[in-house]
């Protein structure tokens, strides 16, 4: 049933659909569906446990989180006295 709910979100622009697409690229259709169903069940569990309503984090939540993490690292290094210069080439 959870997998069917995940498939219903496939055309939407939300966290669950982007999670399924990201996992599917690396591991295939079925693992992507099952992993997203697990995410959906985890969200439902936390809603029932805390009683708070669900707040959609958005489809680009992980990219924003990664960008914030990089900015926090740069600020930390600046506080320690290092100078940070942006490089022209992209790193993996």
Coordinates of C-alpha atoms in Angstrom, one line a residue:
X1 CA 0.0 0.0 0.0
X2 CA 2.9 2.4 0.8
X3 CA 4.4 1.7 -2.6
X4 CA 1.1 2.5 -4.3
X5 CA 1.1 5.8 -2.4
X6 CA 4.6 6.5 -3.6
X7 CA 3.6 5.9 -7.2
X8 CA 0.8 8.3 -6.8
X9 CA 3.3 11.1 -6.0
X10 CA 5.4 10.5 -9.1
X11 CA 4.0 13.4 -11.0
X12 CA 4.1 15.8 -8.1
X13 CA 7.0 18.1 -7.2
X14 CA 7.7 17.1 -3.6
X15 CA 10.2 15.4 -1.3
X16 CA 9.0 11.9 -1.8
X17 CA 8.9 12.1 -5.6
X18 CA 12.4 13.6 -5.7
X19 CA 13.7 10.9 -3.3
X20 CA 12.3 8.1 -5.5
X21 CA 13.9 9.7 -8.6
X22 CA 17.3 10.1 -6.9
X23 CA 17.3 6.5 -5.6
X24 CA 16.0 5.1 -8.9
X25 CA 18.9 6.6 -10.8
X26 CA 21.4 4.7 -8.7
X27 CA 19.7 1.5 -7.7
X28 CA 16.8 0.8 -10.0
X29 CA 13.0 1.1 -10.0
X30 CA 12.1 -1.4 -7.3
X31 CA 14.6 -0.2 -4.8
X32 CA 13.6 3.4 -5.4
X33 CA 10.0 2.5 -4.8
X34 CA 10.7 0.6 -1.6
X35 CA 13.1 3.3 -0.3
X36 CA 10.5 6.0 -0.9
X37 CA 7.8 3.8 0.7
X38 CA 10.1 3.5 3.7
X39 CA 10.5 7.3 3.8
X40 CA 6.7 7.7 3.6
X41 CA 6.1 5.3 6.5
X42 CA 8.8 7.1 8.5
X43 CA 7.0 10.4 7.9
X44 CA 3.7 8.9 8.9
X45 CA 5.2 7.4 12.1
X46 CA 6.6 10.7 13.1
X47 CA 3.3 12.5 12.5
X48 CA 1.5 10.0 14.7
X49 CA 4.2 10.0 17.3
X50 CA 4.5 13.8 17.7
X51 CA 1.0 14.9 16.7
X52 CA 2.4 17.7 14.6
X53 CA 1.2 18.3 11.0
X54 CA 3.5 17.4 8.1
X55 CA 5.4 20.3 6.6
X56 CA 6.7 19.7 3.0
X57 CA 10.4 20.4 2.8
X58 CA 10.4 20.7 -0.9
X59 CA 12.0 18.8 -3.7
X60 CA 15.3 20.6 -3.5
X61 CA 15.7 20.1 0.3
X62 CA 18.9 18.1 0.1
X63 CA 20.6 20.5 -2.3
X64 CA 19.8 23.4 0.1
X65 CA 20.9 21.4 3.1
X66 CA 24.3 20.6 1.3
X67 CA 24.7 24.3 0.3
X68 CA 24.0 25.4 3.9
X69 CA 26.5 22.9 5.2
X70 CA 29.2 24.2 2.8
X71 CA 28.5 27.8 3.9
X72 CA 28.8 26.8 7.6
X73 CA 32.1 25.1 6.9
X74 CA 33.5 28.2 5.2
X75 CA 32.3 30.4 8.1
X76 CA 33.9 28.0 10.6
X77 CA 37.2 28.1 8.7
X78 CA 37.1 31.9 8.5
X79 CA 36.6 32.1 12.3
X80 CA 39.7 29.9 12.7
X81 CA 41.7 32.4 10.7
X82 CA 41.9 30.7 7.3
X83 CA 41.3 32.6 4.1
X84 CA 38.9 31.0 1.7
X85 CA 39.1 31.8 -2.0
X86 CA 36.6 30.3 -4.4
X87 CA 38.1 28.1 -7.1
X88 CA 37.1 28.2 -10.7
X89 CA 36.9 24.4 -11.3
X90 CA 34.1 22.3 -9.9
X91 CA 35.0 19.4 -7.6
X92 CA 33.0 16.2 -7.1

